[in-house]
PDB file of C-alpha atoms in Angstrom:
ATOM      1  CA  UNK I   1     108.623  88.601  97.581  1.00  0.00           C
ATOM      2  CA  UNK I   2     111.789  87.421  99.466  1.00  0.00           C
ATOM      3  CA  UNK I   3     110.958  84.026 100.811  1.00  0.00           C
ATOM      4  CA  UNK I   4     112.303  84.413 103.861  1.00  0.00           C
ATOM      5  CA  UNK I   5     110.139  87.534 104.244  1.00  0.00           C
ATOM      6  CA  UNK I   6     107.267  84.840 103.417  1.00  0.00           C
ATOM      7  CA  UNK I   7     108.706  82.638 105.927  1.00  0.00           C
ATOM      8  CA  UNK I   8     108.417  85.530 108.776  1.00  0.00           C
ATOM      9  CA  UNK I   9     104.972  86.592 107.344  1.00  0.00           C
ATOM     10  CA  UNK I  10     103.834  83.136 107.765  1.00  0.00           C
ATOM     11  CA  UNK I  11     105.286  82.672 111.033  1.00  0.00           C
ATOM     12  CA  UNK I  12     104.024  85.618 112.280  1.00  0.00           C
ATOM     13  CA  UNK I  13     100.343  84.773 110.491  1.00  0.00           C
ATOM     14  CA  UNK I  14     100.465  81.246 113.005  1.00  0.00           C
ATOM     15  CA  UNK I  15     102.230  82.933 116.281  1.00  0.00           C
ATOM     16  CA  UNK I  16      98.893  85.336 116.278  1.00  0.00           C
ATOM     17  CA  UNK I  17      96.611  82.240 115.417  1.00  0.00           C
ATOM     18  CA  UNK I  18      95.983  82.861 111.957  1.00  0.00           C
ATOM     19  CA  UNK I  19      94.164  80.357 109.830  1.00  0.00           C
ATOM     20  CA  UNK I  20      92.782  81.909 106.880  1.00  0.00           C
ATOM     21  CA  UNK I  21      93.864  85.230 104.828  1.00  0.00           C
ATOM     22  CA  UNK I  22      93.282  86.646 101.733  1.00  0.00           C
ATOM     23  CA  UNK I  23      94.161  89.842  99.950  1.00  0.00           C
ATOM     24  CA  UNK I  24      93.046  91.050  96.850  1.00  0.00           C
ATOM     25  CA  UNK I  25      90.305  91.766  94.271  1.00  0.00           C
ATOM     26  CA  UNK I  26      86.668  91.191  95.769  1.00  0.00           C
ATOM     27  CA  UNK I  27      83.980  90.082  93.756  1.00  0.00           C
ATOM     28  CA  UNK I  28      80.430  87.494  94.468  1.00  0.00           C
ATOM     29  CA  UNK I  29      82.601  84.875  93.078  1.00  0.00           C
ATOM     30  CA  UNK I  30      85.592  85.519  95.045  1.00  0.00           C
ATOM     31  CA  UNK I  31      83.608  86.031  98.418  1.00  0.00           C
ATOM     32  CA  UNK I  32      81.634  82.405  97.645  1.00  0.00           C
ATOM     33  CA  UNK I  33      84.909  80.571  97.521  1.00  0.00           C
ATOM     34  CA  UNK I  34      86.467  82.405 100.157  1.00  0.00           C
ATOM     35  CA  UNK I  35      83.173  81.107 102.210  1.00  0.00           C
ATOM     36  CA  UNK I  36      83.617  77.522 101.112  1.00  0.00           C
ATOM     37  CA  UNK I  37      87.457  77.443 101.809  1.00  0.00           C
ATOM     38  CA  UNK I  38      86.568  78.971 105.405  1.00  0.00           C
ATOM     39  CA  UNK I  39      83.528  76.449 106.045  1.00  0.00           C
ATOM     40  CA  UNK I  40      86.665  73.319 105.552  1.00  0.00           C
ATOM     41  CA  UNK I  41      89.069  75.389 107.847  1.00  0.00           C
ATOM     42  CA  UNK I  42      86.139  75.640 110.692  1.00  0.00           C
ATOM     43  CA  UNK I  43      85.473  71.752 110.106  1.00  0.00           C
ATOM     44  CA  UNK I  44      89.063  71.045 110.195  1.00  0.00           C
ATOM     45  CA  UNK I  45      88.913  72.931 113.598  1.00  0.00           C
ATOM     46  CA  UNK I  46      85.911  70.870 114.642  1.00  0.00           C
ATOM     47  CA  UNK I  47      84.086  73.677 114.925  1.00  0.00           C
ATOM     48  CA  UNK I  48      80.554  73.921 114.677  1.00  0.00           C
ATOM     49  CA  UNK I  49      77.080  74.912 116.315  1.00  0.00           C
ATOM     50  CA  UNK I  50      75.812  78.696 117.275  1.00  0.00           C
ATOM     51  CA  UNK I  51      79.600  79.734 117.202  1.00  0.00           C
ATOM     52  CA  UNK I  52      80.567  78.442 113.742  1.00  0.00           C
ATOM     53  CA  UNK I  53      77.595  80.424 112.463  1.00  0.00           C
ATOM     54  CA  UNK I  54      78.023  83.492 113.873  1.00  0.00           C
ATOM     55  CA  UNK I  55      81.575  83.314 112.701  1.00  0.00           C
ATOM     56  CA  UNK I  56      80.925  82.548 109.494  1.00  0.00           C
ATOM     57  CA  UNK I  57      78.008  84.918 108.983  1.00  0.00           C
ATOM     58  CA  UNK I  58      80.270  88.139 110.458  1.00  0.00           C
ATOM     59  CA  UNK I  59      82.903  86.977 108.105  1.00  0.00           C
ATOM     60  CA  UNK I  60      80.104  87.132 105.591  1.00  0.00           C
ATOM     61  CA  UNK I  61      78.679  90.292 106.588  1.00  0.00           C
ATOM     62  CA  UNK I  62      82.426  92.055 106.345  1.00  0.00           C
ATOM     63  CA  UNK I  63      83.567  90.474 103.152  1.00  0.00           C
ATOM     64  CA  UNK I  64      80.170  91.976 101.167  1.00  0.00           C
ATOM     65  CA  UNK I  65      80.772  95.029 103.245  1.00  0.00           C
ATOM     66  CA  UNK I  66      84.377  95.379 101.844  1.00  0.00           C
ATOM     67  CA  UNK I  67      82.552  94.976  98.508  1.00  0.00           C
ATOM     68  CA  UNK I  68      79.862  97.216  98.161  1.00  0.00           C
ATOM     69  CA  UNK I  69      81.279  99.911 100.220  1.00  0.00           C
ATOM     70  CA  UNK I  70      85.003 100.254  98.760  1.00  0.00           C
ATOM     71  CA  UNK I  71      85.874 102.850  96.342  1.00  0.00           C
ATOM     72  CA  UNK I  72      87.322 101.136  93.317  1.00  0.00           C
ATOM     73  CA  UNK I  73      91.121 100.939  94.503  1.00  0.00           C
ATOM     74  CA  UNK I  74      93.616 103.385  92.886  1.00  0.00           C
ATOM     75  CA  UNK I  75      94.950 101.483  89.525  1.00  0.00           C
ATOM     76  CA  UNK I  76      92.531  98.441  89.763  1.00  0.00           C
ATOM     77  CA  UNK I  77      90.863  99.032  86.124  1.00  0.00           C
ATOM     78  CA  UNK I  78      87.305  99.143  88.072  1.00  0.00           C
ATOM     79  CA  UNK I  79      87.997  96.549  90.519  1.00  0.00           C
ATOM     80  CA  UNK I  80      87.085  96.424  94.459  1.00  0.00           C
ATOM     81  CA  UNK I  81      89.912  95.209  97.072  1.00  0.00           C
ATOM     82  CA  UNK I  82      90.137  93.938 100.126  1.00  0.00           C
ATOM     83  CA  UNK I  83      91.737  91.754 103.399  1.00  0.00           C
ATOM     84  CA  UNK I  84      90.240  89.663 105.462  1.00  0.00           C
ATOM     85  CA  UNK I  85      91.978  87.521 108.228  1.00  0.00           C
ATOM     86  CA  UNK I  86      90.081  84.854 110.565  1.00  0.00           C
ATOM     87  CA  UNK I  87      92.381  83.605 112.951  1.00  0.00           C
ATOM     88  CA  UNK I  88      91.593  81.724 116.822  1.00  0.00           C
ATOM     89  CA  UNK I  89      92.964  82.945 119.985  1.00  0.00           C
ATOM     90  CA  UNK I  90      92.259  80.414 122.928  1.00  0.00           C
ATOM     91  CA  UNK I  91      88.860  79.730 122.976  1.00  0.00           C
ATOM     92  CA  UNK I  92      87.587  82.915 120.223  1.00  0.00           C
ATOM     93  CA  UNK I  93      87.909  83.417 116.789  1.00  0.00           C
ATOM     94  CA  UNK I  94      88.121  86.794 115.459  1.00  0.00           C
ATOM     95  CA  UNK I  95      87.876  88.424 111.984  1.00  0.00           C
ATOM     96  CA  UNK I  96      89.813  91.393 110.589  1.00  0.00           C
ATOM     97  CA  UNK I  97      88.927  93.143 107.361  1.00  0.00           C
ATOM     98  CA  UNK I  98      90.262  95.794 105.765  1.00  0.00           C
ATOM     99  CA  UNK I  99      89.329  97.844 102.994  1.00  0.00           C
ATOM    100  CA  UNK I 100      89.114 100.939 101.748  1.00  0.00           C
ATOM    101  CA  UNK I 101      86.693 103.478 102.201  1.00  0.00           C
ATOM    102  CA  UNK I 102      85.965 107.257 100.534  1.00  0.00           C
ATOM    103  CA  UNK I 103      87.315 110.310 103.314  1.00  0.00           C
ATOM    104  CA  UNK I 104      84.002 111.840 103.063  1.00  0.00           C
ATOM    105  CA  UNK I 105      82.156 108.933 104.794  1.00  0.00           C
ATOM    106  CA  UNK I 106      84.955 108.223 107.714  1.00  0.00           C
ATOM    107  CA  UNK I 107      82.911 110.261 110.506  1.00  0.00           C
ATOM    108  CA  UNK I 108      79.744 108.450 109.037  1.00  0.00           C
ATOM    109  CA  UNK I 109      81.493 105.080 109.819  1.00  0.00           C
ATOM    110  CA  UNK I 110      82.663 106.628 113.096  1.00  0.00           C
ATOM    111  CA  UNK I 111      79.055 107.512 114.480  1.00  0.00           C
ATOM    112  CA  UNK I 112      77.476 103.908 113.615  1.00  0.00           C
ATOM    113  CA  UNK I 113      80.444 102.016 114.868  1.00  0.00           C
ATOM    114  CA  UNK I 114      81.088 104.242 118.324  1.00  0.00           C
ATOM    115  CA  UNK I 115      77.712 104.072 120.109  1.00  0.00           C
ATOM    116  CA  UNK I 116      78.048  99.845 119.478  1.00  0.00           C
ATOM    117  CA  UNK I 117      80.829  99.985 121.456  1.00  0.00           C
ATOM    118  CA  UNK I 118      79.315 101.085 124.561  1.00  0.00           C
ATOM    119  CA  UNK I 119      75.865  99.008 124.378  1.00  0.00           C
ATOM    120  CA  UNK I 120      75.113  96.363 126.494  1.00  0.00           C
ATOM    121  CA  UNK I 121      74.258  93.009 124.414  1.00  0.00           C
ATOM    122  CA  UNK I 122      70.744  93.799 125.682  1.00  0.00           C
ATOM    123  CA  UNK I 123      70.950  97.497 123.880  1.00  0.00           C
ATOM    124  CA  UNK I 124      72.310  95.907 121.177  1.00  0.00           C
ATOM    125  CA  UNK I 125      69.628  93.296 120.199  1.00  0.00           C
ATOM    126  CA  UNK I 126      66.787  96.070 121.060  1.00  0.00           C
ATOM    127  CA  UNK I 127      68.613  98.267 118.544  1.00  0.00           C
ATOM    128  CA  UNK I 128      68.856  95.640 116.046  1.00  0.00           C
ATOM    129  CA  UNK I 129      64.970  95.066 116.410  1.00  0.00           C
ATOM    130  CA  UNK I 130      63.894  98.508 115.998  1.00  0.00           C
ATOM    131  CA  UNK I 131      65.933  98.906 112.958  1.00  0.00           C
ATOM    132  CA  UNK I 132      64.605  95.920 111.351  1.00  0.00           C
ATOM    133  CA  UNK I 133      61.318  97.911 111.885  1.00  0.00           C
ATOM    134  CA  UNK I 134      62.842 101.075 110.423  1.00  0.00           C
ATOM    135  CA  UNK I 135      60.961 101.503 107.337  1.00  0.00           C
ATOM    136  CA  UNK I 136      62.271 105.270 107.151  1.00  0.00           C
ATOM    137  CA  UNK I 137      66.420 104.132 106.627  1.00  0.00           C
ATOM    138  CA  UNK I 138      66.734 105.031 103.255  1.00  0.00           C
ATOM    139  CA  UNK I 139      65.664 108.794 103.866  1.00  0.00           C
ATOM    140  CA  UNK I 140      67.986 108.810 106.747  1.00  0.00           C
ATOM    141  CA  UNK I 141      71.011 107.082 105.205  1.00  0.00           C
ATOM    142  CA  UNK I 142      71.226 107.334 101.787  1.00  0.00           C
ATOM    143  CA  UNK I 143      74.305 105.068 101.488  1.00  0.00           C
ATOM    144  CA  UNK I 144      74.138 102.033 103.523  1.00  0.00           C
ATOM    145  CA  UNK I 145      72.209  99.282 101.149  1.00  0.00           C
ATOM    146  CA  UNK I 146      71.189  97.063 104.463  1.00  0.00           C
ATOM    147  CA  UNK I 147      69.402  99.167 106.308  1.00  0.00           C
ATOM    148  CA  UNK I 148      71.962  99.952 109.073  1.00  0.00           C
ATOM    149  CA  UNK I 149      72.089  96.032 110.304  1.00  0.00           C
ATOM    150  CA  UNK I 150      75.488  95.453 109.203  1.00  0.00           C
ATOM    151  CA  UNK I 151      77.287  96.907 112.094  1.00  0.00           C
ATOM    152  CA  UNK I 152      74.798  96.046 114.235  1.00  0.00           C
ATOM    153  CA  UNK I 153      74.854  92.591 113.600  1.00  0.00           C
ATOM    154  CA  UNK I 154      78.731  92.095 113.658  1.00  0.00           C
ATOM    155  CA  UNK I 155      78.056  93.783 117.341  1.00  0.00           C
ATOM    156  CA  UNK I 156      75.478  91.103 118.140  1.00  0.00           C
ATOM    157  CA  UNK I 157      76.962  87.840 117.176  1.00  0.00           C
ATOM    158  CA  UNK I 158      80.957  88.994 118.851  1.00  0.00           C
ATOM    159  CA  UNK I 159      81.522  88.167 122.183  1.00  0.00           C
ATOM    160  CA  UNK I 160      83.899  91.376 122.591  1.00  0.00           C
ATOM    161  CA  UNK I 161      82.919  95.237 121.619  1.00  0.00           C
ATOM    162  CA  UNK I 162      84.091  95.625 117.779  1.00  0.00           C
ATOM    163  CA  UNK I 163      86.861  97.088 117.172  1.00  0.00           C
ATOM    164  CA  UNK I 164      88.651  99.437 114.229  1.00  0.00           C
ATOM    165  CA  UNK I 165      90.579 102.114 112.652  1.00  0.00           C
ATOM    166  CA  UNK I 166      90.774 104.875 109.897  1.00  0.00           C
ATOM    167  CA  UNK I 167      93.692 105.920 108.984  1.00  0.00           C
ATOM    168  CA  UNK I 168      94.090 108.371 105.688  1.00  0.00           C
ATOM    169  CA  UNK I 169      95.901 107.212 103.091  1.00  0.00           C
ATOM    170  CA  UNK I 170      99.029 108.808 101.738  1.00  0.00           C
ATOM    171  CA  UNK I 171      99.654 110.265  98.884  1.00  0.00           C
ATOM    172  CA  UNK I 172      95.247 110.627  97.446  1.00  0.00           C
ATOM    173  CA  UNK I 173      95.374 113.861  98.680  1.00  0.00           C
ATOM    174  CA  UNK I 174      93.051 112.309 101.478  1.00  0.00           C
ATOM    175  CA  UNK I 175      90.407 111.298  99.493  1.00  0.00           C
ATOM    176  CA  UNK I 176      90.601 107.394 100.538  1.00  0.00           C
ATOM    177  CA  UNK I 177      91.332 106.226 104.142  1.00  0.00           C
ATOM    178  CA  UNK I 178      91.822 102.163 105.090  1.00  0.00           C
ATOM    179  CA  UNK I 179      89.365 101.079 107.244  1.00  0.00           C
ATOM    180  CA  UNK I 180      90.032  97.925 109.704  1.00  0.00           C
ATOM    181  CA  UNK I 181      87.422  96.496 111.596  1.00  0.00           C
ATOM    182  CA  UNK I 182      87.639  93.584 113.703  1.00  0.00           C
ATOM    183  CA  UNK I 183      85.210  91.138 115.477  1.00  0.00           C
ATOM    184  CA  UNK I 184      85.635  88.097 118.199  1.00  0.00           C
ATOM    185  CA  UNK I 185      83.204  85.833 118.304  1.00  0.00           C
TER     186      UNK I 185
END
C-alpha cells in the first residue's frame, strides 16, 4: 500500500468516527484479543455501564458470527475472514462487520434480519423470550448454532433498527456473497 493511500484511509477511518478496525483471518484467539484491545479503546473513551456492555457484547455476538458462519474464504488454506469496524458518532457507537457468507443462505439471512427491522423494542424482547423457550430450533433451522438469538439480540441491545447488505461476489460464479451488517448502540 501507497502511504498516502494509508494516509486518506486513515483520515477517512477518523472523519466517520472510527476507533477500532480489523481485517483479516478470524479465529477464538484472534476474536479474544480483538475483545481486549476494544475493552482499552471503550476505557480510553470513558465509557462504561449498560452501554459499554451492550456494545461490547454485539461486537461479540458479530465477530463469532463472522466465524462460524463464513465459508472458508477463496485461497485462505482453510481459514475464516472477516471486518469489523466500531466507530462513535455523537453520542452512539456503532459496529460494522463484514464477512462472507454461502449464496444459498442469503434469503435465509434476509427473512431473520427483515421482520427485526420493523419490531417495536417491545416485539423484539417478546421475540427474544419465546425463542429462548424454543426447544424445537434445531428442527426448524438446521444451520444457525444459537438458536436464532443472534440477530435478535444485536436488535435488542441497538438503539437504531439493524442494518445490512448482500451483495454477490464477482467472479465465484455466485456462490459467495459479502454480507455487512451494522448495529448502533
Amino acid at each position: 500500500m501507497q502511504l498516502d493511500l494509508f494516509s486518506v484511509f486513515r483520515n477517512t477511518a477518523d472523519f466517520n468516527g472510527v476507533l477500532f478496525y480489523y481485517n483479516g483471518s478470524l479465529s477464538q484467539n484472534v476474536i479474544a484479543t480483538m475483545g481486549d484491545a476494544l475493552k482499552q479503546r471503550l476505557e480510553s473513551q470513558d465509557t462504561s455501564g449498560p452501554k459499554s456492555r451492550r456494545l461490547f457484547s454485539s461486537f461479540i455476538e458479530m465477530v463469532q458470527n463472522a466465524l462460524h458462519y463464513s465459508p472458508d474464504a477463496p485461497d485462505s488454506a482453510g481459514e475464516k475472514v472477516g471486518a469489523i469496524a466500531v466507530g462513535k458518532r455523537d453520542d452512539k457507537y456503532f459496529i460494522v462487520c463484514g464477512n462472507l457468507v454461502e449464496q444459498q443462505h442469503v434469503e435465509r439471512i434476509r427473512q431473520k434480519i427483515e421482520p427485526l427491522r420493523n419490531m417495536t423494542m417491545d416485539e423484539i424482547k417478546k421475540a427474544y423470550r419465546e425463542q429462548l423457550k424454543n426447544d424445537h430450533h434445531s428442527e426448524e433451522d438446521g444451520v444457525s448454532k444459537g438458536a436464532g438469538l443472534g440477530f435478535l439480540t444485536l436488535a435488542r441491545d441497538a438503539s437504531e433498527p439493524i442494518e445490512y447488505s448482500l451483495t454477490p461476489v464477482d467472479g465465484h460464479e455466485s456462490e459467495l456473497a459479502y454480507f455487512y451488517l451494522k448495529a448502533t448502540v
